[in-house]
CSV table of C-alpha atoms and ligand atoms in Angstrom, one decimal:
chain,number,residue,atom,x,y,z
O,1,MET,CA,69.8,116.8,95.7
O,2,SER,CA,66.6,115.1,96.0
O,3,THR,CA,64.9,111.8,94.8
O,4,GLY,CA,62.3,111.8,92.5
O,5,PRO,CA,62.2,112.4,88.4
O,6,HIS,CA,65.4,114.4,88.6
O,7,ALA,CA,67.2,112.7,90.3
O,8,LEU,CA,66.1,109.8,87.9
O,9,ALA,CA,66.6,112.0,85.3
O,10,SER,CA,70.2,113.0,86.2
O,11,ALA,CA,70.9,109.4,87.5
O,12,THR,CA,70.6,107.6,83.8
O,13,HIS,CA,71.6,110.3,81.4
O,14,ASP,CA,74.7,108.9,80.5
O,15,ASP,CA,74.7,105.3,78.7
O,16,ASP,CA,78.7,104.8,78.2
O,17,ALA,CA,78.9,101.9,80.4
O,18,ALA,CA,79.0,98.8,78.3
O,19,LEU,CA,76.4,96.9,78.9
O,20,PHE,CA,74.0,98.7,77.1
O,21,ARG,CA,76.1,99.2,74.5
O,22,HIS,CA,76.2,95.3,74.0
O,23,LEU,CA,72.5,94.7,75.4
O,24,PRO,CA,71.0,97.8,74.2
O,25,GLY,CA,67.4,95.7,74.9
O,26,LEU,CA,68.0,96.1,78.4
O,27,ARG,CA,68.0,100.3,78.7
O,28,ALA,CA,64.3,99.4,78.9
O,29,HIS,CA,63.7,97.3,81.2
O,30,VAL,CA,66.6,98.7,84.1
O,31,THR,CA,67.6,101.6,85.7
O,32,ARG,CA,71.1,102.3,86.2
O,33,ALA,CA,72.9,105.3,88.5
O,34,ALA,CA,75.7,106.5,86.8
O,35,ILE,CA,78.3,106.2,89.4
O,36,GLY,CA,81.4,104.1,87.7
O,37,ARG,CA,84.2,105.5,85.9
O,38,TRP,CA,84.0,103.0,83.4
O,39,PRO,CA,86.4,101.1,81.4
O,40,THR,CA,88.3,100.6,84.3
O,41,PRO,CA,91.9,100.2,83.3
O,42,ILE,CA,93.4,97.4,82.9
O,43,GLU,CA,97.7,97.5,83.4
O,44,PRO,CA,100.3,95.0,83.0
O,45,LEU,CA,101.5,93.6,87.0
O,46,THR,CA,105.1,94.2,86.9
O,47,GLY,CA,108.0,94.4,90.0
O,48,ALA,CA,110.6,92.9,91.5
O,49,GLU,CA,109.7,88.8,92.7
O,50,ILE,CA,106.4,89.3,90.3
O,51,PRO,CA,105.6,86.6,88.3
O,52,ASN,CA,105.5,87.6,84.1
O,53,ASN,CA,102.6,87.8,82.1
O,54,LEU,CA,100.0,89.4,84.8
O,55,TRP,CA,97.7,91.5,84.7
O,56,ILE,CA,95.3,93.7,86.4
O,57,LYS,CA,92.1,95.3,86.1
O,58,ARG,CA,92.1,98.4,88.2
O,59,GLU,CA,88.5,98.2,89.7
O,60,ASP,CA,90.0,100.0,92.6
O,61,TRP,CA,89.6,103.4,90.2
O,62,SER,CA,85.8,102.6,89.5
O,63,ALA,CA,84.6,105.4,91.5
O,64,GLU,CA,85.1,108.6,92.9
O,65,GLY,CA,84.7,108.8,96.4
O,66,TYR,CA,84.5,104.9,96.8
O,67,GLY,CA,85.3,102.6,94.0
O,68,GLY,CA,86.2,99.1,94.0
O,69,ASN,CA,83.9,95.9,92.4
O,70,LYS,CA,81.1,96.5,94.0
O,71,ILE,CA,80.2,99.9,91.9
O,72,ARG,CA,78.8,97.7,88.8
O,73,SER,CA,76.3,95.8,91.2
O,74,ILE,CA,75.1,99.3,93.1
O,75,GLU,CA,74.4,101.2,90.0
O,76,PHE,CA,71.5,98.7,89.6
O,77,MET,CA,70.1,99.0,93.0
O,78,ILE,CA,70.6,102.8,93.3
O,79,GLY,CA,68.8,103.0,89.8
O,80,SER,CA,66.0,100.6,91.0
O,81,ALA,CA,65.8,102.4,94.3
O,82,LEU,CA,65.5,105.7,92.4
O,83,ARG,CA,62.9,104.3,90.0
O,84,ASN,CA,61.0,103.0,92.8
O,85,ASP,CA,60.9,106.5,94.9
O,86,ALA,CA,62.2,104.4,98.2
O,87,GLY,CA,63.6,106.7,100.6
O,88,ARG,CA,66.4,104.4,101.5
O,89,ILE,CA,68.2,101.7,100.6
O,90,TRP,CA,69.6,98.6,102.7
O,91,SER,CA,73.4,96.8,102.2
O,92,GLU,CA,73.4,94.1,104.4
O,93,GLY,CA,76.9,92.3,105.5
O,94,ALA,CA,79.0,91.9,107.9
O,95,PHE,CA,80.3,95.3,110.6
O,96,GLY,CA,83.0,96.2,108.0
O,97,SER,CA,81.4,95.8,104.7
O,98,ASN,CA,82.4,97.5,101.8
O,99,HIS,CA,79.3,97.1,100.0
O,100,ALA,CA,77.6,99.0,102.9
O,101,VAL,CA,80.2,101.5,102.6
O,102,ALA,CA,80.0,102.0,98.7
O,103,THR,CA,76.2,102.6,98.9
O,104,ALA,CA,76.3,104.6,101.9
O,105,THR,CA,78.8,106.6,99.9
O,106,HIS,CA,76.8,106.9,96.2
O,107,ALA,CA,73.2,106.8,97.7
O,108,ARG,CA,73.6,110.1,99.1
O,109,THR,CA,74.4,111.9,95.8
O,110,PHE,CA,71.5,110.8,94.6
O,111,GLY,CA,69.4,112.2,97.6
O,112,LEU,CA,68.6,109.0,99.1
O,113,ARG,CA,69.1,107.5,102.8
O,114,SER,CA,71.3,104.6,103.5
O,115,GLY,CA,71.3,101.9,106.2
O,116,ALA,CA,72.9,98.5,106.7
O,117,LEU,CA,72.2,95.6,108.6
O,118,VAL,CA,74.9,94.4,110.0
O,119,PHE,CA,76.6,91.3,112.0
O,120,PRO,CA,79.5,90.7,113.9
O,121,GLN,CA,83.0,89.7,112.1
O,122,PRO,CA,86.6,89.7,113.4
O,123,PRO,CA,88.3,93.0,114.1
O,124,SER,CA,90.9,94.2,111.8
O,125,GLU,CA,92.0,97.9,110.8
O,126,THR,CA,90.1,97.4,107.5
O,127,ALA,CA,86.6,96.3,109.0
O,128,PHE,CA,87.6,99.2,111.5
O,129,ALA,CA,88.0,102.0,109.2
O,130,ASN,CA,84.7,100.5,106.9
O,131,ALA,CA,82.6,100.8,110.1
O,132,ARG,CA,83.7,104.0,111.0
O,133,ALA,CA,83.2,105.3,106.9
O,134,LEU,CA,79.9,104.6,108.0
O,135,ALA,CA,79.3,106.9,110.9
O,136,ALA,CA,81.2,109.4,109.1
O,137,LEU,CA,78.0,109.1,106.0
O,138,ASP,CA,75.4,109.4,108.1
O,139,CYS,CA,74.3,105.4,107.1
O,140,GLU,CA,71.5,104.1,109.8
O,141,ILE,CA,73.5,101.0,111.2
O,142,ARG,CA,71.3,98.4,112.3
O,143,PRO,CA,73.8,95.6,114.0
O,144,LEU,CA,72.8,92.0,115.2
O,145,ALA,CA,74.1,90.3,117.7
O,146,SER,CA,75.0,87.1,115.5
O,147,VAL,CA,74.8,86.4,112.0
O,148,VAL,CA,72.4,83.8,113.0
O,149,THR,CA,69.9,85.8,113.7
O,150,PHE,CA,70.0,87.6,109.9
O,151,PRO,CA,67.3,86.0,108.4
O,152,PHE,CA,65.0,87.6,111.2
O,153,GLY,CA,66.7,91.0,110.9
O,154,ASP,CA,66.3,90.5,106.7
O,155,PHE,CA,62.9,89.8,106.8
O,156,ARG,CA,61.6,92.9,109.1
O,157,LEU,CA,63.6,95.2,106.6
O,158,ARG,CA,61.6,93.8,103.7
O,159,ARG,CA,58.5,94.9,105.4
O,160,SER,CA,58.9,98.4,104.7
O,161,SER,CA,58.5,100.1,101.2
O,162,ASP,CA,62.8,100.7,101.3
O,163,THR,CA,65.2,98.8,98.9
O,164,VAL,CA,66.6,96.1,100.6
O,165,GLN,CA,69.7,94.4,98.9
O,166,ARG,CA,71.1,90.9,99.3
O,167,PRO,CA,74.5,90.5,101.1
O,168,GLY,CA,77.0,92.0,98.6
O,169,ALA,CA,74.1,92.5,96.5
O,170,ALA,CA,74.0,89.0,95.0
O,171,GLU,CA,71.2,88.9,93.2
O,172,PRO,CA,70.5,89.0,89.4
O,173,ALA,CA,69.1,92.7,89.1
O,174,ALA,CA,72.3,93.9,90.4
O,175,VAL,CA,75.1,90.7,88.8
O,176,ILE,CA,73.9,92.3,85.2
O,177,GLY,CA,76.7,94.8,86.4
O,178,TYR,CA,79.3,92.4,85.9
O,179,VAL,CA,78.6,91.0,82.9
O,180,GLY,CA,79.2,94.7,81.6
O,181,ALA,CA,82.7,94.1,82.9
O,182,ALA,CA,82.8,91.4,81.0
O,183,LEU,CA,81.6,92.9,77.8
O,184,GLU,CA,84.1,96.1,79.1
O,185,ILE,CA,87.0,93.4,78.9
O,186,ALA,CA,86.1,92.3,75.3
O,187,ASP,CA,86.4,95.6,74.2
O,188,GLN,CA,89.6,96.2,75.9
O,189,ILE,CA,91.0,92.8,74.1
O,190,ARG,CA,89.8,94.2,70.6
O,191,ALA,CA,91.4,97.5,71.5
O,192,GLY,CA,94.8,96.2,72.1
O,193,VAL,CA,94.8,96.6,76.0
O,194,MET,CA,96.1,93.2,76.7
O,195,PRO,CA,95.9,90.2,75.1
O,196,ALA,CA,92.9,88.1,75.5
O,197,PRO,CA,93.4,86.1,79.4
O,198,ALA,CA,93.8,82.8,79.5
O,199,THR,CA,92.7,82.9,83.1
O,200,ILE,CA,91.5,85.5,85.0
O,201,VAL,CA,91.4,85.4,88.9
O,202,VAL,CA,88.6,86.7,91.4
O,203,PRO,CA,88.3,86.8,95.3
O,204,VAL,CA,84.7,85.5,96.0
O,205,GLY,CA,83.0,86.6,99.0
O,206,SER,CA,79.0,86.5,98.2
O,207,THR,CA,79.7,85.5,94.7
O,208,GLY,CA,78.1,88.3,93.0
O,209,THR,CA,81.2,89.4,91.3
O,210,ILE,CA,82.3,85.8,89.5
O,211,SER,CA,78.9,84.8,88.6
O,212,GLY,CA,78.5,88.0,86.4
O,213,LEU,CA,81.9,87.7,85.2
O,214,VAL,CA,81.3,84.0,83.6
O,215,ALA,CA,78.0,84.7,83.0
O,216,GLY,CA,79.4,87.7,80.6
O,217,ILE,CA,82.3,86.0,79.2
O,218,GLU,CA,80.1,84.0,77.8
O,219,PHE,CA,77.5,86.8,76.4
O,220,ALA,CA,80.7,88.2,74.6
O,221,ALA,CA,81.3,84.9,73.3
O,222,HIS,CA,78.4,84.7,71.7
O,223,MET,CA,78.4,88.2,70.5
O,224,GLY,CA,81.9,87.5,68.5
O,225,LEU,CA,83.6,90.3,70.7
O,226,ALA,CA,86.0,88.4,72.3
O,227,PHE,CA,86.9,84.9,74.6
O,228,GLU,CA,86.7,82.6,71.6
O,229,HIS,CA,88.7,80.4,74.1
O,230,ARG,CA,87.1,80.7,77.0
O,231,PRO,CA,89.2,81.6,80.1
O,232,GLN,CA,89.6,79.7,83.3
O,233,VAL,CA,87.7,82.0,86.0
O,234,ILE,CA,89.5,81.1,89.2
O,235,GLY,CA,87.7,82.1,92.0
O,236,VAL,CA,89.6,82.4,95.6
O,237,ARG,CA,87.5,81.9,98.5
O,238,VAL,CA,87.3,84.8,101.1
O,239,THR,CA,84.0,83.3,102.9
O,240,PRO,CA,83.7,79.1,103.4
O,241,TRP,CA,82.0,76.8,101.5
O,242,PRO,CA,78.8,76.1,101.0
O,243,VAL,CA,78.5,80.2,100.6
O,244,THR,CA,80.9,79.9,97.6
O,245,SER,CA,80.4,76.6,96.4
O,246,ARG,CA,80.7,76.2,92.8
O,247,PHE,CA,76.7,75.4,92.9
O,248,MET,CA,76.1,78.8,94.4
O,249,VAL,CA,78.0,80.7,91.7
O,250,SER,CA,76.8,78.6,88.6
O,251,ARG,CA,73.0,79.2,90.3
O,252,LEU,CA,74.0,82.8,90.4
O,253,ALA,CA,75.4,82.8,87.2
O,254,GLN,CA,72.1,81.4,85.5
O,255,GLY,CA,69.6,83.4,87.5
O,256,THR,CA,71.6,86.0,85.6
O,257,ALA,CA,71.3,84.7,82.2
O,258,ALA,CA,68.1,84.5,82.6
O,259,PHE,CA,67.6,87.8,84.2
O,260,ILE,CA,68.9,89.3,81.1
O,261,ALA,CA,67.0,87.1,78.9
O,262,GLU,CA,63.2,88.0,80.5
O,263,HIS,CA,64.6,91.6,80.2
O,264,GLY,CA,65.2,92.3,76.2
O,265,GLY,CA,68.6,90.0,76.1
O,266,PRO,CA,69.7,87.0,74.3
O,267,ASP,CA,68.8,83.7,75.8
O,268,LEU,CA,71.8,82.0,76.9
O,269,ARG,CA,70.6,80.2,80.3
O,270,SER,CA,72.3,76.9,78.3
O,271,GLU,CA,75.5,78.4,77.3
O,272,VAL,CA,75.8,79.8,80.6
O,273,ARG,CA,75.2,76.5,82.8
O,274,ARG,CA,77.4,74.1,80.7
O,275,VAL,CA,80.4,77.1,81.3
O,276,ALA,CA,79.9,77.4,85.1
O,277,ARG,CA,81.0,73.8,85.2
O,278,SER,CA,84.2,74.8,84.3
O,279,LEU,CA,85.0,76.8,87.1
O,280,ARG,CA,87.5,76.8,89.5
O,281,MET,CA,87.1,77.6,93.1
O,282,THR,CA,89.8,77.6,95.8
O,283,GLY,CA,89.6,77.4,99.7
O,284,ALA,CA,93.8,77.5,99.8
O,285,ALA,CA,94.1,81.2,101.0
O,286,LEU,CA,91.3,82.3,103.2
O,287,GLY,CA,93.2,80.9,106.4
O,288,ARG,CA,91.2,80.7,109.6
O,289,GLY,CA,88.1,82.2,107.8
O,290,TYR,CA,85.8,85.3,106.8
O,291,GLY,CA,87.6,88.2,107.9
O,292,TRP,CA,90.8,86.7,109.6
O,293,PRO,CA,94.0,88.5,107.9
O,294,THR,CA,96.5,85.4,107.2
O,295,PRO,CA,100.2,86.0,106.6
O,296,ALA,CA,100.1,85.4,103.1
O,297,GLY,CA,98.0,88.1,102.8
O,298,VAL,CA,99.6,90.7,104.6
O,299,ALA,CA,102.7,89.9,102.4
O,300,ALA,CA,101.0,90.5,99.9
O,301,CYS,CA,99.9,93.9,101.0
O,302,ARG,CA,103.4,94.4,101.7
O,303,GLN,CA,104.9,93.1,98.3
O,304,LEU,CA,102.2,94.9,95.7
O,305,ALA,CA,101.8,98.7,98.1
O,306,PRO,CA,105.2,100.1,96.6
O,307,LEU,CA,103.6,99.3,92.9
O,308,GLY,CA,100.4,101.2,94.2
O,309,ILE,CA,98.1,98.6,94.7
O,310,LYS,CA,96.5,99.0,98.1
O,311,LEU,CA,95.0,95.4,99.1
O,312,ASP,CA,92.4,95.1,102.5
O,313,THR,CA,93.4,92.3,104.5
O,314,THR,CA,89.8,90.7,104.1
O,315,TYR,CA,89.4,90.3,100.3
O,316,SER,CA,91.8,91.5,97.9
O,317,ALA,CA,94.5,90.4,100.1
O,318,LYS,CA,93.7,86.9,99.8
O,319,GLY,CA,93.3,86.9,96.3
O,320,ALA,CA,96.8,88.4,95.4
O,321,ALA,CA,98.1,86.2,97.7
O,322,TRP,CA,96.8,82.7,96.2
O,323,LEU,CA,97.6,84.6,92.7
O,324,LEU,CA,101.2,85.1,93.7
O,325,ASP,CA,101.7,82.0,95.1
O,326,LYS,CA,100.2,80.1,91.7
O,327,ALA,CA,100.8,82.2,89.0
O,328,ARG,CA,104.1,80.3,87.6
O,329,HIS,CA,101.9,77.3,87.1
O,330,LEU,CA,98.7,78.7,85.4
O,331,GLU,CA,98.1,79.7,82.0
O,332,GLY,CA,99.1,83.2,81.2
O,333,PRO,CA,98.1,85.8,80.3
O,334,THR,CA,96.2,85.8,83.7
O,335,LEU,CA,94.2,88.7,85.0
O,336,TYR,CA,93.8,89.7,88.4
O,337,TRP,CA,90.4,91.3,89.2
O,338,MET,CA,91.7,94.6,91.9
O,339,THR,CA,88.1,94.9,93.9
O,340,LYS,CA,89.3,97.5,97.2
O,341,SER,CA,88.5,100.9,96.6
O,342,ALA,CA,91.4,103.2,96.6
O,343,GLU,CA,89.6,105.8,97.8
O,344,PRO,CA,90.6,107.4,101.3
O,345,LEU,CA,87.8,107.0,103.8
O,346,PRO,CA,86.3,109.3,105.2
O,347,GLU,CA,86.5,109.7,109.5
O,348,PRO,CA,83.7,110.2,111.9
O,349,THR,CA,82.8,113.2,113.9
O,350,GLY,CA,83.0,112.4,117.8
O,351,ASP,CA,79.4,113.3,117.8
O,352,GLN,CA,78.6,110.7,114.5
O,353,LEU,CA,81.0,108.0,116.9
O,354,GLU,CA,78.5,108.4,120.0
O,355,ARG,CA,75.8,107.9,118.1
O,356,MET,CA,76.7,104.7,116.6
O,357,PRO,CA,75.1,101.4,118.0
O,358,ARG,CA,76.7,100.3,121.4
O,359,SER,CA,77.7,96.7,120.3
O,360,VAL,CA,79.5,98.5,117.1
O,361,ARG,CA,81.5,100.9,119.3
O,362,ARG,CA,82.2,97.9,121.6
O,363,TRP,CA,83.6,96.2,118.7
O,364,LEU,CA,85.7,99.3,117.4
O,365,ARG,CA,87.7,98.9,120.8
O,366,ARG,CA,88.6,95.1,120.5
O,367,GLN,CA,91.9,94.9,119.5
O,368,PRO,CA,92.5,94.3,115.7
O,369,ARG,CA,93.8,90.8,114.8
O,370,THR,CA,97.0,91.1,113.9
O,371,LEU,CA,97.8,87.6,111.8
O,372,GLY,CA,95.8,84.2,111.7
O,373,SER,CA,96.9,82.8,114.8
O,374,ARG,CA,96.8,84.1,118.1
O,375,GLY,CA,100.9,83.7,118.8
O,376,ASP,CA,101.3,85.9,115.8
O,377,GLN,CA,103.0,89.2,116.1
O,378,GLY,CA,102.1,90.2,113.0
O,379,PRO,CA,101.3,94.1,112.2
O,380,ALA,CA,97.7,94.8,112.4
O,381,ILE,CA,96.2,95.4,108.9
C,401,PLP,C1,87.1,94.3,98.7
C,401,PLP,C2,86.0,93.2,97.9
C,401,PLP,N1,86.6,92.3,97.0
C,401,PLP,C3,86.2,90.9,96.8
C,401,PLP,C4,84.8,91.0,97.1
C,401,PLP,C5,83.9,89.6,97.0
C,401,PLP,O1,83.1,89.9,95.7
C,401,PLP,P1,81.5,89.5,95.4
C,401,PLP,O2,81.0,89.3,96.9
C,401,PLP,O3,80.5,90.0,94.3
C,401,PLP,O4,81.6,87.9,95.8
C,401,PLP,C6,84.1,92.3,98.0
C,401,PLP,C7,82.6,91.6,98.5
C,401,PLP,O5,82.1,92.5,99.2
C,401,PLP,C8,84.8,93.1,98.5
C,401,PLP,O6,84.1,94.2,99.3
């Protein structure tokens, strides 16, 4: 398929997303590439040694080919690239970025090329699999020697006519997708899929997901859909403060509310500012830092795998580890935001591997880190 009007028309033909149903004024201003399978299911999370009253939002099943939490934001980023007739869409993040894999997987179905500006991260099986998938998807990989040089790489990319997403797509024009997620949960509560959650637990990397959820809960409450009693939203940090500070989340949530107000929706900026103050963020599951597997995360992977829940050690395992440890002390019902795609990843051919930048190939040859400390002989996950 090519880009241009044909791709744009087929990208936007279906309007089943909760965001447009509840905020129809947005439709005239933003373009959504129809990628996701909405709504994603909500299921009770039950099993031996799993605390009561837990539920799970299956964002892992959000799209065919590659799902996960980022589908909600890239629908609008790919939509914007199609509208602007951009030839390529870039993502920015670590060598093993899920956002980059999600973008590369779905861009090509709309005839768009993809690129990824990436910086090194601790080697882990989860990150290796993503980097290999980028090669298999013919994504142009532009590696940096260090995250420190990221602003220069970003500056160079932005001088082109390509669409360049911020790391994690943490920008209001994309975060509106998670406002849609909160409206979707409101619909599911009204349909009796689950009782209104008292607590929502979300792993936090770039802050896009949690910021949109916080804003969206306020929109759903304002429209009388659900959340008369606001749930406590708890962010489990997988990247350190200050990237995941409450201030950053609150700022992006307010920016998203402002975007909606400026694009045909109601103005809830002050309500969102107020509610963002009650947000709770914890760094208790971070371990040694971004991308480092933790013993508790690996234990959570093992505990949930028999239930068909495939966690990744960088993000979803840390959130789940915190949840499983603390759930008995949380006010229920508690909803866990399951963010890692459940789909199998493509493997590159020998030629595709050869074409990868040398620094990434060198990184792929490193021994994957097992657990947090060097002496630990845990499994390589
Ligand atoms: C699997 C997974 N979970 C959670 C997150 C965190 O989401 P956000 O960056 O929106 O905070 C990410 C981000 O890339 C992710 O890939």
